[in-house]
Tab-separated table of C-alpha atoms and ligand atoms in Angstrom:
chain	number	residue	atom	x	y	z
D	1	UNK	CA	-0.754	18.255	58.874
D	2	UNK	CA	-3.504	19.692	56.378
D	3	UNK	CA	-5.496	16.835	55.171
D	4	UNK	CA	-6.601	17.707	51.196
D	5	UNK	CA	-9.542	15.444	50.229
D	6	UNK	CA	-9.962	15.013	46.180
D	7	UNK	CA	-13.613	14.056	44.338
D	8	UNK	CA	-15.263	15.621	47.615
D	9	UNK	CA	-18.966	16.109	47.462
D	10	UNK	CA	-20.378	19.226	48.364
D	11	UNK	CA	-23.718	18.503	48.565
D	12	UNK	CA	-23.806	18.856	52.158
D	13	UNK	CA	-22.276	22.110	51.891
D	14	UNK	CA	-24.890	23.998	49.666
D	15	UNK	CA	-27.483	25.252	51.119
D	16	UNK	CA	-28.947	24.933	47.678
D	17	UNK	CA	-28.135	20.896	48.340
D	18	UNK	CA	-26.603	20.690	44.901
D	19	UNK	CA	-24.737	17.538	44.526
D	20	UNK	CA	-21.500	18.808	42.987
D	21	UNK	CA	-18.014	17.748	43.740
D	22	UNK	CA	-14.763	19.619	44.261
D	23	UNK	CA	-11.777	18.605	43.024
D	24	UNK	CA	-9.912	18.985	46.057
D	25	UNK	CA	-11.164	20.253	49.364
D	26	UNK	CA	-9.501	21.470	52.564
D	27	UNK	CA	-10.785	22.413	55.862
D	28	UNK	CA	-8.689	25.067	57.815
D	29	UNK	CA	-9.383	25.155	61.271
D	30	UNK	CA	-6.473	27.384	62.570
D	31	UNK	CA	-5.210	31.073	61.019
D	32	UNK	CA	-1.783	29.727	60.691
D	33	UNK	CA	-2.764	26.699	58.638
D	34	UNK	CA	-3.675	28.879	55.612
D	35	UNK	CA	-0.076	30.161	55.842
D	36	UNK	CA	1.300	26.595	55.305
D	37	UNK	CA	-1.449	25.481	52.547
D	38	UNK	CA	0.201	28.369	50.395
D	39	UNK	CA	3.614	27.274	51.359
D	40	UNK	CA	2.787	24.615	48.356
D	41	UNK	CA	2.635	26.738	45.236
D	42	UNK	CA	0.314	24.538	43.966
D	43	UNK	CA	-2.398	25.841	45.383
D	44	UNK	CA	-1.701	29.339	44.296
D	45	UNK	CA	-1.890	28.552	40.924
D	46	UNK	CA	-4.948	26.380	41.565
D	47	UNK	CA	-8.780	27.904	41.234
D	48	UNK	CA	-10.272	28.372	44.779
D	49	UNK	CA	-13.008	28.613	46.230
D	50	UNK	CA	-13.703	30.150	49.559
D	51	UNK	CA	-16.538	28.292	51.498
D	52	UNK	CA	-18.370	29.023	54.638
D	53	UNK	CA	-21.999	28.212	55.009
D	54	UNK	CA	-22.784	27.563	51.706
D	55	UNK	CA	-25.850	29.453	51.859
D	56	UNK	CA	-25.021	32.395	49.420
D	57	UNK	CA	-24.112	30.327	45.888
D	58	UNK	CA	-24.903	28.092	43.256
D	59	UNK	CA	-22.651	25.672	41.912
D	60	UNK	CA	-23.876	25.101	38.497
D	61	UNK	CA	-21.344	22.174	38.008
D	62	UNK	CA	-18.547	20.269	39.705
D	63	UNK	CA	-15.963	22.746	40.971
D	64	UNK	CA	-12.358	21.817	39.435
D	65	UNK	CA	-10.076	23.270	41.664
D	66	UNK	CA	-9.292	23.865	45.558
D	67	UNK	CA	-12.670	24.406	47.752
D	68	UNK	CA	-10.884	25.395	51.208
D	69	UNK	CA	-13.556	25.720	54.304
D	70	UNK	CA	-13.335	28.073	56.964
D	71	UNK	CA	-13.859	26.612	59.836
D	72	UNK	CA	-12.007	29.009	62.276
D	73	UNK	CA	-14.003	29.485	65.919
D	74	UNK	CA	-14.141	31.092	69.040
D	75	UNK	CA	-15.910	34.129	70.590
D	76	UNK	CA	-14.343	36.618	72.296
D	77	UNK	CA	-16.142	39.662	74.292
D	78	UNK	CA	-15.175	42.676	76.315
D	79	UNK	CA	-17.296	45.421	78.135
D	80	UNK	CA	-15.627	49.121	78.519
D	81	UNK	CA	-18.751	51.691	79.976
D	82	UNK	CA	-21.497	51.064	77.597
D	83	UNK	CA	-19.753	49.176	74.652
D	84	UNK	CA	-19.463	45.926	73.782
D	85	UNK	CA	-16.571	44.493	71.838
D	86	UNK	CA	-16.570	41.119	70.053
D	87	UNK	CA	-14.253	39.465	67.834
D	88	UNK	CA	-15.677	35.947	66.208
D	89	UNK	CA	-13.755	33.424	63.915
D	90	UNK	CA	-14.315	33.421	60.542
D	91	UNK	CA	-15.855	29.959	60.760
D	92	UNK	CA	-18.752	30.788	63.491
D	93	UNK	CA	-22.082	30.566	62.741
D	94	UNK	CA	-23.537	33.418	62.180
D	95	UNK	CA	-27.157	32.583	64.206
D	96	UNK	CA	-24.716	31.273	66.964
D	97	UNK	CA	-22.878	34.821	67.401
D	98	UNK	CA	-26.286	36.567	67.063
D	99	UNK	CA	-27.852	34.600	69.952
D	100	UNK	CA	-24.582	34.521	71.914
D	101	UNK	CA	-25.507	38.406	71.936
D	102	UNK	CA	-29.089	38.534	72.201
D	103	UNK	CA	-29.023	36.323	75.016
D	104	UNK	CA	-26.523	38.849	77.069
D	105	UNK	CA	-28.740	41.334	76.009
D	106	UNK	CA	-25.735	43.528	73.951
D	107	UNK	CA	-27.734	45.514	70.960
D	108	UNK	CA	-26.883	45.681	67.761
D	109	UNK	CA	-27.509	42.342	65.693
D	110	UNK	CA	-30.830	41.341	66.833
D	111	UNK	CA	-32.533	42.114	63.159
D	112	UNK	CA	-29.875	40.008	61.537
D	113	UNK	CA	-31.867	36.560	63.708
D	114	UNK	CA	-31.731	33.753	61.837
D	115	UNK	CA	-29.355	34.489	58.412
D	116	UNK	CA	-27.550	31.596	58.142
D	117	UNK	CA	-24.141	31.377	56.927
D	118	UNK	CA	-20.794	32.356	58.838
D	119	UNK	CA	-19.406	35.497	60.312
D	120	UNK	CA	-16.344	35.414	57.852
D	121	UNK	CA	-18.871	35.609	55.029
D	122	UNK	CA	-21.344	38.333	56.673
D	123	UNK	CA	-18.901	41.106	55.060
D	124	UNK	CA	-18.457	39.898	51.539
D	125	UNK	CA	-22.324	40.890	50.828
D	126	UNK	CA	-22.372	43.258	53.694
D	127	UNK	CA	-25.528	41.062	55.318
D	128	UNK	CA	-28.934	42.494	56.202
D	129	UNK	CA	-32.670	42.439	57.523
D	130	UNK	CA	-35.063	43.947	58.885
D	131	UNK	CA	-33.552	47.616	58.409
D	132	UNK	CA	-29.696	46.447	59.337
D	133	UNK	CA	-26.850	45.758	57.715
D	134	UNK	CA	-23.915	44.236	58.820
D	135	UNK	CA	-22.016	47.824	58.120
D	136	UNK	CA	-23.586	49.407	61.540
D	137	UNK	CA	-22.218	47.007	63.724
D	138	UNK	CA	-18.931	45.961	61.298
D	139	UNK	CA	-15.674	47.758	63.443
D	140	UNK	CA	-12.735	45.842	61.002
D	141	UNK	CA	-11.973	42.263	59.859
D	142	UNK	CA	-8.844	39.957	60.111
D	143	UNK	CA	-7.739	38.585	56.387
D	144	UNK	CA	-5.089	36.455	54.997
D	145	UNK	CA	-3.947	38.185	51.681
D	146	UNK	CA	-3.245	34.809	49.426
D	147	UNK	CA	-0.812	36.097	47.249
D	148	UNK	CA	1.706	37.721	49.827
D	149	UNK	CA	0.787	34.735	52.519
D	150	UNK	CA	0.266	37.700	55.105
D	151	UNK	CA	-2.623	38.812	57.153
D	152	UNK	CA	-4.432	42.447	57.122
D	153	UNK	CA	-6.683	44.420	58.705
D	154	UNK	CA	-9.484	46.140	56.909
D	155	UNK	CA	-11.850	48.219	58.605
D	156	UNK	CA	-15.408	49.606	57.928
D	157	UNK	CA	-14.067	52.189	55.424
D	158	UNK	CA	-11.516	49.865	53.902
D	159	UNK	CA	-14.402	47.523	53.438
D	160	UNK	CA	-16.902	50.218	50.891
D	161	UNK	CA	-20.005	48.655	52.010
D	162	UNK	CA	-22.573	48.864	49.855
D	163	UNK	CA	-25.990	47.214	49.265
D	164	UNK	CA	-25.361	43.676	49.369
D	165	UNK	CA	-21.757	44.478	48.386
D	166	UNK	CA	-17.962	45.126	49.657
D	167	UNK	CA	-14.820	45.557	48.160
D	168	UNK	CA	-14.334	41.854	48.234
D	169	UNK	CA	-17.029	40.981	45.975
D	170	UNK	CA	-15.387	43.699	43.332
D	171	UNK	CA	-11.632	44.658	43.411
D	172	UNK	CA	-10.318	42.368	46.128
D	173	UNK	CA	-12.569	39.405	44.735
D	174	UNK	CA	-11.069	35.893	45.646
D	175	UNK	CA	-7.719	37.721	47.128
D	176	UNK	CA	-8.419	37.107	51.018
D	177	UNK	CA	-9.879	35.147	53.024
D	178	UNK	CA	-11.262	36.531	56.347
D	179	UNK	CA	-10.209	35.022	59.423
D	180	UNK	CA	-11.495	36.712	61.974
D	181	UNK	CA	-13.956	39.859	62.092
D	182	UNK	CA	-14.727	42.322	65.158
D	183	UNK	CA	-17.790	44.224	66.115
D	184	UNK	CA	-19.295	47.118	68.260
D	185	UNK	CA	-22.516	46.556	70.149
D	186	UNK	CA	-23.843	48.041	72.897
D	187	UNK	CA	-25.647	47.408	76.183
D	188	UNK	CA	-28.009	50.098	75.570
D	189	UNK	CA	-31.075	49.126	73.161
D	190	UNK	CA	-31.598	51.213	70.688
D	191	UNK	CA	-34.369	49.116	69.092
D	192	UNK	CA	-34.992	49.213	65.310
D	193	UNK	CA	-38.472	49.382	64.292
D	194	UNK	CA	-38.313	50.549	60.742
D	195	UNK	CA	-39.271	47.206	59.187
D	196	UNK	CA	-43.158	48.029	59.425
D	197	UNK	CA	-43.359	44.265	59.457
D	198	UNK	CA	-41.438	43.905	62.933
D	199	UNK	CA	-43.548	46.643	64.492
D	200	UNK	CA	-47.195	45.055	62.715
D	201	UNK	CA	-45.977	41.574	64.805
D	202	UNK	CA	-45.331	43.405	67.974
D	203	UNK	CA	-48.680	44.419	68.594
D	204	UNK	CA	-49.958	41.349	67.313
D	205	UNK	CA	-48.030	40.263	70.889
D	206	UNK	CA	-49.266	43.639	72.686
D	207	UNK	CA	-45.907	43.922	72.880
D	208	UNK	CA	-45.446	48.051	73.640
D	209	UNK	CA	-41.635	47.814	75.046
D	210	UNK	CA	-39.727	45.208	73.019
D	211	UNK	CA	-36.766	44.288	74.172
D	212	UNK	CA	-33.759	43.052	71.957
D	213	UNK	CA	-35.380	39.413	72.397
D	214	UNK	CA	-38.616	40.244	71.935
D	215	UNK	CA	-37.131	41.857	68.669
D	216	UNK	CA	-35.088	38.680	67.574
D	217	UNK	CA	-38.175	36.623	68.852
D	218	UNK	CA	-40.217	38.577	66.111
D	219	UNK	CA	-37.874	38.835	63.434
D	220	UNK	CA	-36.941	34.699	63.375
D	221	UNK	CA	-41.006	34.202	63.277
D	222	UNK	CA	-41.680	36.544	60.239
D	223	UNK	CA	-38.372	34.958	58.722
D	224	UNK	CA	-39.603	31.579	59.103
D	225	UNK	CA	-43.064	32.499	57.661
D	226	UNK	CA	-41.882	33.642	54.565
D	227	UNK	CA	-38.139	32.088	53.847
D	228	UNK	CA	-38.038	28.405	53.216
D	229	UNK	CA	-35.998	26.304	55.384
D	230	UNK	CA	-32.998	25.138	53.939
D	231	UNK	CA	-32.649	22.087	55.943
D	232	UNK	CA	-35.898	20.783	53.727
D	233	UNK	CA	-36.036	22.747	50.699
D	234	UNK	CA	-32.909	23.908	49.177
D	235	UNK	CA	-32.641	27.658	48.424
D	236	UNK	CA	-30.108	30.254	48.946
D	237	UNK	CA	-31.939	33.061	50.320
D	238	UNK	CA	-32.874	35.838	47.906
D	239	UNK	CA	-31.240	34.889	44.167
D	240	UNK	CA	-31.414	38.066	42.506
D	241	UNK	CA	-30.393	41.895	44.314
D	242	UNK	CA	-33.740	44.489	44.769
D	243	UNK	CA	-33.095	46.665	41.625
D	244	UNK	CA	-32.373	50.122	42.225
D	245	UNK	CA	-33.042	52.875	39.704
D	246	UNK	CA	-33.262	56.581	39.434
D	247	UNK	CA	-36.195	58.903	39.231
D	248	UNK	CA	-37.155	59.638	35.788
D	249	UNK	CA	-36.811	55.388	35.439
D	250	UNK	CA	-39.428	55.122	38.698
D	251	UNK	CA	-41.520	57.605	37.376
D	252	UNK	CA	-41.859	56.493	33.374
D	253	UNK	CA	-42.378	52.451	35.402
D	254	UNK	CA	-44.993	54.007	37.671
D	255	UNK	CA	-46.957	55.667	35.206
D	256	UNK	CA	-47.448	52.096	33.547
D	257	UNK	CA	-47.224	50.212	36.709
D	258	UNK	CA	-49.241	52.253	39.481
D	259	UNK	CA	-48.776	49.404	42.113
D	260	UNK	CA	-44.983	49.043	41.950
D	261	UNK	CA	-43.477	47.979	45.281
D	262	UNK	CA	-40.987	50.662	46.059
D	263	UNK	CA	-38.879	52.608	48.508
D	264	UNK	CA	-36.695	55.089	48.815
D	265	UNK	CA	-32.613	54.501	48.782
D	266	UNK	CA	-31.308	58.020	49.084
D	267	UNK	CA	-29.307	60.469	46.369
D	268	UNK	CA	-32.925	60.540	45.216
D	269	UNK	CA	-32.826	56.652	43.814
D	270	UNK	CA	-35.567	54.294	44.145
D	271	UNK	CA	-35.004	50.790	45.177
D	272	UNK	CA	-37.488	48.121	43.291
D	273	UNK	CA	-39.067	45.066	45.340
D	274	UNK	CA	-37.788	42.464	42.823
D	275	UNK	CA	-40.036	39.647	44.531
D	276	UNK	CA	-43.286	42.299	43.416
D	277	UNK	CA	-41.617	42.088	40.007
D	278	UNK	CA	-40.772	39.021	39.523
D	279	UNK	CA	-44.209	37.629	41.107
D	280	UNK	CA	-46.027	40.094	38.496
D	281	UNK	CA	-44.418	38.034	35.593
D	282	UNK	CA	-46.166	34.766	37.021
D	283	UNK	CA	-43.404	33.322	38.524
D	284	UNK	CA	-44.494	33.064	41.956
D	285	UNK	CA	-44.676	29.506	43.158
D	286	UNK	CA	-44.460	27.730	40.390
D	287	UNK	CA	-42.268	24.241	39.677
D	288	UNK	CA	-40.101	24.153	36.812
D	289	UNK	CA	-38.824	20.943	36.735
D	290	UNK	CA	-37.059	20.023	39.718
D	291	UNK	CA	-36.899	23.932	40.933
D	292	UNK	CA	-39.114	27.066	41.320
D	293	UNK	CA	-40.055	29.710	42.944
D	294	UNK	CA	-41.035	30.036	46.661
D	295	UNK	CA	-45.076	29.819	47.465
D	296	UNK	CA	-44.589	33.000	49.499
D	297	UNK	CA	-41.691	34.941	48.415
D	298	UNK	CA	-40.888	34.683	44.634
D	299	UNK	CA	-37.723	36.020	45.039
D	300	UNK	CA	-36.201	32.993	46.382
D	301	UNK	CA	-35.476	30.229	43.895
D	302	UNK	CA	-35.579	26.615	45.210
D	303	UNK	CA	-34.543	22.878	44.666
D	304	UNK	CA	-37.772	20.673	45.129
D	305	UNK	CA	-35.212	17.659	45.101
D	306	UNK	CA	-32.673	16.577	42.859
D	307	UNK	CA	-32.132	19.762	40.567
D	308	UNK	CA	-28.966	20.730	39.352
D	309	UNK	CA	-27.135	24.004	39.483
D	310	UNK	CA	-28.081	24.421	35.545
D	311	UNK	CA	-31.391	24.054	36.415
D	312	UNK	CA	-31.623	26.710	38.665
D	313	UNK	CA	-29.078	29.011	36.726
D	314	UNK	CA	-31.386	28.640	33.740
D	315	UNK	CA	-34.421	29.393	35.910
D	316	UNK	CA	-32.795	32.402	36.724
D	317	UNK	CA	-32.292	33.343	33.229
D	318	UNK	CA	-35.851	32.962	32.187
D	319	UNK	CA	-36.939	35.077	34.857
D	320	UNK	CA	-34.348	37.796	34.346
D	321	UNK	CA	-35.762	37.739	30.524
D	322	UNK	CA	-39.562	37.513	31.600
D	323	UNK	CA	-38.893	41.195	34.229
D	324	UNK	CA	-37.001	42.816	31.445
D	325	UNK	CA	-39.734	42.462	28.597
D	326	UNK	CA	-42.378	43.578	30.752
D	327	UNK	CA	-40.705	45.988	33.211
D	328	UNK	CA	-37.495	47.047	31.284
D	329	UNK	CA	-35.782	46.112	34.698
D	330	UNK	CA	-32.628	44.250	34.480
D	331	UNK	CA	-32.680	42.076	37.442
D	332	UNK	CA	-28.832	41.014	39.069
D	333	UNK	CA	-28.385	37.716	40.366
D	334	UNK	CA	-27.371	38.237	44.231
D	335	UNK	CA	-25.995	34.394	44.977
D	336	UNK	CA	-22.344	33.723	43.683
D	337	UNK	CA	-22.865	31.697	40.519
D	338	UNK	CA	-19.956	28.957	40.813
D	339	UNK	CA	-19.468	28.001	37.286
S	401	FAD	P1	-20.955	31.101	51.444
S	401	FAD	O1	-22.194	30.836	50.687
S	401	FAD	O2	-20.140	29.942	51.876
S	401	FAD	O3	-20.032	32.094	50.603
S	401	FAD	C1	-20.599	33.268	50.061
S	401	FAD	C2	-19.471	34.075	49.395
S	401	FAD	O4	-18.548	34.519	50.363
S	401	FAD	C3	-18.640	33.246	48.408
S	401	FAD	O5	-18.224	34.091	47.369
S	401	FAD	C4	-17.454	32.790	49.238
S	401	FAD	O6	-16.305	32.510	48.452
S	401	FAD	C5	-17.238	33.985	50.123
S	401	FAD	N1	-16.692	33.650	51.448
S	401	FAD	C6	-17.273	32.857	52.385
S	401	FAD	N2	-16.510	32.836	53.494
S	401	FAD	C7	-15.440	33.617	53.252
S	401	FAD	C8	-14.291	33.993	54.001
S	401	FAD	N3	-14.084	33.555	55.266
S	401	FAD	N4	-13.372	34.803	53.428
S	401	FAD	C9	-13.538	35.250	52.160
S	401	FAD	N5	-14.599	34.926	51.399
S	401	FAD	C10	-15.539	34.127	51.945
S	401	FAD	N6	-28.396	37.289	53.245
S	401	FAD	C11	-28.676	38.532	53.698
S	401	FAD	O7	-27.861	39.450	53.543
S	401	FAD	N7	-29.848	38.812	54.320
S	401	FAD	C12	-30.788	37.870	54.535
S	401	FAD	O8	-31.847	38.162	55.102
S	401	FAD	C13	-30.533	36.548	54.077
S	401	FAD	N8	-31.442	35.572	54.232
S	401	FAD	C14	-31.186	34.321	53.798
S	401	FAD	C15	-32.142	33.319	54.013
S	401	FAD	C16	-31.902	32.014	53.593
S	401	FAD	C17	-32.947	30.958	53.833
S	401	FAD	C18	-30.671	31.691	52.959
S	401	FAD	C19	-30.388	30.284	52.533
S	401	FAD	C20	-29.723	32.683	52.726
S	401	FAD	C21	-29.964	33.999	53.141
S	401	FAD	N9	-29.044	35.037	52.939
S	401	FAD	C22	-29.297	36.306	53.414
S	401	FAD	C23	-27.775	34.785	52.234
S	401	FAD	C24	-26.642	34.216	53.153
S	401	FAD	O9	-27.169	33.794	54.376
S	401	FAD	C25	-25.555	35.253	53.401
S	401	FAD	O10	-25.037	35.745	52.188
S	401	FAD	C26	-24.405	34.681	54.235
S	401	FAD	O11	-23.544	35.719	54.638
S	401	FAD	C27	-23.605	33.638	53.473
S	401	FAD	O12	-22.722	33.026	54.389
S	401	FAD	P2	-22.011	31.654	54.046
S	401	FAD	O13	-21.013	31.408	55.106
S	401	FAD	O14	-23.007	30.598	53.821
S	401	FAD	O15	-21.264	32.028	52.684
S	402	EPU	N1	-43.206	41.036	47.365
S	402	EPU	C1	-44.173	40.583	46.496
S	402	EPU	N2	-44.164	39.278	46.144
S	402	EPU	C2	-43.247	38.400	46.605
S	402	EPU	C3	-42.248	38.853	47.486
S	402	EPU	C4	-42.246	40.189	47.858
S	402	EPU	O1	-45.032	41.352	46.049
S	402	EPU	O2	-43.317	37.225	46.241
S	402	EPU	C5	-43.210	42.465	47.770
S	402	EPU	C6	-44.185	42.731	48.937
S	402	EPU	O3	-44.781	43.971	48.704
S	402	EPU	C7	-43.238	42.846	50.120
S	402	EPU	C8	-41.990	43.444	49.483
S	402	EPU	O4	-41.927	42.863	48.184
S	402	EPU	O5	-43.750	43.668	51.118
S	402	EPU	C9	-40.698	43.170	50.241
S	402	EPU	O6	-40.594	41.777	50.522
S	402	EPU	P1	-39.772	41.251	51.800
S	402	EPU	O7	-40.134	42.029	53.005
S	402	EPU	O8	-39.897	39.782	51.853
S	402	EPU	O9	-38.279	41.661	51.465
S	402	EPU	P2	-37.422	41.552	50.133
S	402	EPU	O10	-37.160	42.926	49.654
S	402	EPU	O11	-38.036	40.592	49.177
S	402	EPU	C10	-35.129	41.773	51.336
S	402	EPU	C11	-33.828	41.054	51.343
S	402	EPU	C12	-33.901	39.843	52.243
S	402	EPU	C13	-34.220	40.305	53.655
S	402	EPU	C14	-35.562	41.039	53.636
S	402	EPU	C15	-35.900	41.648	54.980
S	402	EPU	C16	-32.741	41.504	49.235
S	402	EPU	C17	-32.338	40.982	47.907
S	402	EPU	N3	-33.445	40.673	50.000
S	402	EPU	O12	-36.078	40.915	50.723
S	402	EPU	O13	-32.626	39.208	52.254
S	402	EPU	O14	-34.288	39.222	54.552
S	402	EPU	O15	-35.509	42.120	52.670
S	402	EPU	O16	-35.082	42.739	55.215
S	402	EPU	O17	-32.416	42.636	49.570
S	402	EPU	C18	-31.286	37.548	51.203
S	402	EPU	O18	-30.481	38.448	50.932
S	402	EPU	O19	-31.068	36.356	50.904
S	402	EPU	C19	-32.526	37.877	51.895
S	402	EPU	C20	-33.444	36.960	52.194
């Protein structure tokens, strides 16, 4: 029997550790148990929100509706020849799968160390670091289609990954919720050194043949040098999406802006470093209240203690107003603003 909790705090279940409540709240532990929370038609008619981790919103007040939690494990794995073949519950954690692989050497998700959150939320934003995105290892996801109460399989095609974006965070937005999801690794290494940074720490370590835990080894340490730990200061990762613009923008920004932090992202458009940005407006480190910036990467927003989700969404306001004046770069907020 589902047990539905009302006036639940979720400030345990922010990453942000914003003390809002939800209305009610429901943990599913089991596939099947979503099919008989929508057997009360109630809850179709009720706002929901779908929570793993936490780590990838903002709830800028108390949410007054149905927060359901995926909480769905298990790990399954299977070798044929060279390939590996996993399929996780929704409600693993994401690290856990990561080091379940690196530690049986299988290739593939070793530049995605240390993002927390859960595997049933690594498509929605199509995760990645370090030169990976979920996309390369993605093979097709398990999800419960609310409306019809029946599941569906979507695979990498059915999914449109994008940049820190997937059909379910534009047409199919808050219409499934994904159960299950299955990947392709490998148990050859085919190492992935573009990240300059990951190659700079390797021969820091005179480290000439990294293997894939030398590679996760490296990419948790640079992580932890420059992300703030959630466990002590609340954050959600990066707020705002690296701009991306096309070449006549770049080159009218450049010619004012010599030093802008760019890189290529193919069909000849240019992908801004919004941190650069956003540190050039004088942003970087500084308290506002009971938020800010981080000290050593301004693109992550944080809760010094006690803010609330206002707080930070109005933070994120004033910056987005502070790039545009001086850059005429419209910055878009990458954490899901719960309001
Ligand atoms: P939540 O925050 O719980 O949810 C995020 C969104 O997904 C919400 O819209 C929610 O409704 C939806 N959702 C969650 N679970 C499901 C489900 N089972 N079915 C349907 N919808 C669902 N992200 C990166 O891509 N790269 C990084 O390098 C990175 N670094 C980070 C570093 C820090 C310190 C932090 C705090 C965050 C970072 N993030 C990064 C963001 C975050 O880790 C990812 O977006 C992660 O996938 C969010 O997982 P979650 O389970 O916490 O999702
Ligand atoms: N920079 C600054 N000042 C800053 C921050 C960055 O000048 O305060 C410049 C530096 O030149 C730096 C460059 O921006 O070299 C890039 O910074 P970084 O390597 O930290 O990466 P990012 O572009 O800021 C992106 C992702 C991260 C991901 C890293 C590593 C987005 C929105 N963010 O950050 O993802 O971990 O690359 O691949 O794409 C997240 O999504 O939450 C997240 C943390």
């Amino acid at each position: 029997m589902l047990q539905i909790l009302e006036n639940f705090s979720l400030k345990n279940f922010n990453t942000f550790g914003i003390d809002a409540s939800a209305r009610y709240f429901v943990e599913i532990n089991h596939q099947d148990e979503l099919v008989e929370l929508f057997m009360d038609p109630q809850w179709l008619q009720t706002e929901r929100l779908i929570l793993g981790g936490g780590s990838n919103l903002l709830l800028v007040k108390d949410f007054d509706g149905l927060v359901i939690r995926i909480n769905i494990r298990g790990i399954e794995h299977r070798i044929n020849h060279q390939e590996v073949f996993i399929e996780a519950g929704a409600g693993e954690v994401w690290n856990d799968l990561v080091n379940f692989c690196v530690d049986r050497e299988y290739a593939g998700v070793e530049n995605l160390s240390l993002i927390p959150g859960s595997v049933g939320a690594s498509p929605i934003q199509n995760i990645g670091a370090y030169g990976v995105e979920l996309k390369d290892v993605f093979r097709s996801c398990q999800a419960f289609e609310i409306a019809a109460r029946e599941f569906r399989t979507f695979t990498r095609e059915d999914c449109r990954f994008g940049y820190r974006d997937s059909i379910f965070k534009n047409e199919l937005k808050g219409k499934y919720i994904i159960v299950s999801v299955k990947f392709g690794l490998s148990l050859i290494a085919d190492i992935n050194l573009k990240y300059g940074a990951i190659e700079q720490e390797l021969t820091n370590r005179n480290i000439s043949k990294p293997t894939i835990k030398d590679v996760s080894r490296v990419v948790s340490h640079i992580r932890v040098s420059k992300l703030p730990d959630p466990s002590t200061i609340g954050n959600a990762g990066s707020f705002f999406k690296n701009p991306i613009i096309n070449a006549d923008q770049f080159q009218r920004l450049q010619s004012e802006f010599s030093e802008v932090v760019h890189y290529p992202a193919g069909d000849g458009l240019i992908k801004l470093a919004a941190g650069w940005l956003i540190e050039q407006c004088g942003w970087k480190g500084k308290v506002v209240g009971h938020t800010g910036t981080w000290k050593n990467q301004a693109l992550v927003l944080v809760n010094h203690g006690g803010a609330t989700g206002e707080e930070v969404y109005s933070l994120s306001s004033q910056i987005i107003d502070s790039v545009y004046t001086k850059f005429g770069v419209l910055l878009e907020r990458e954490v899901n603003i719960i309001s």
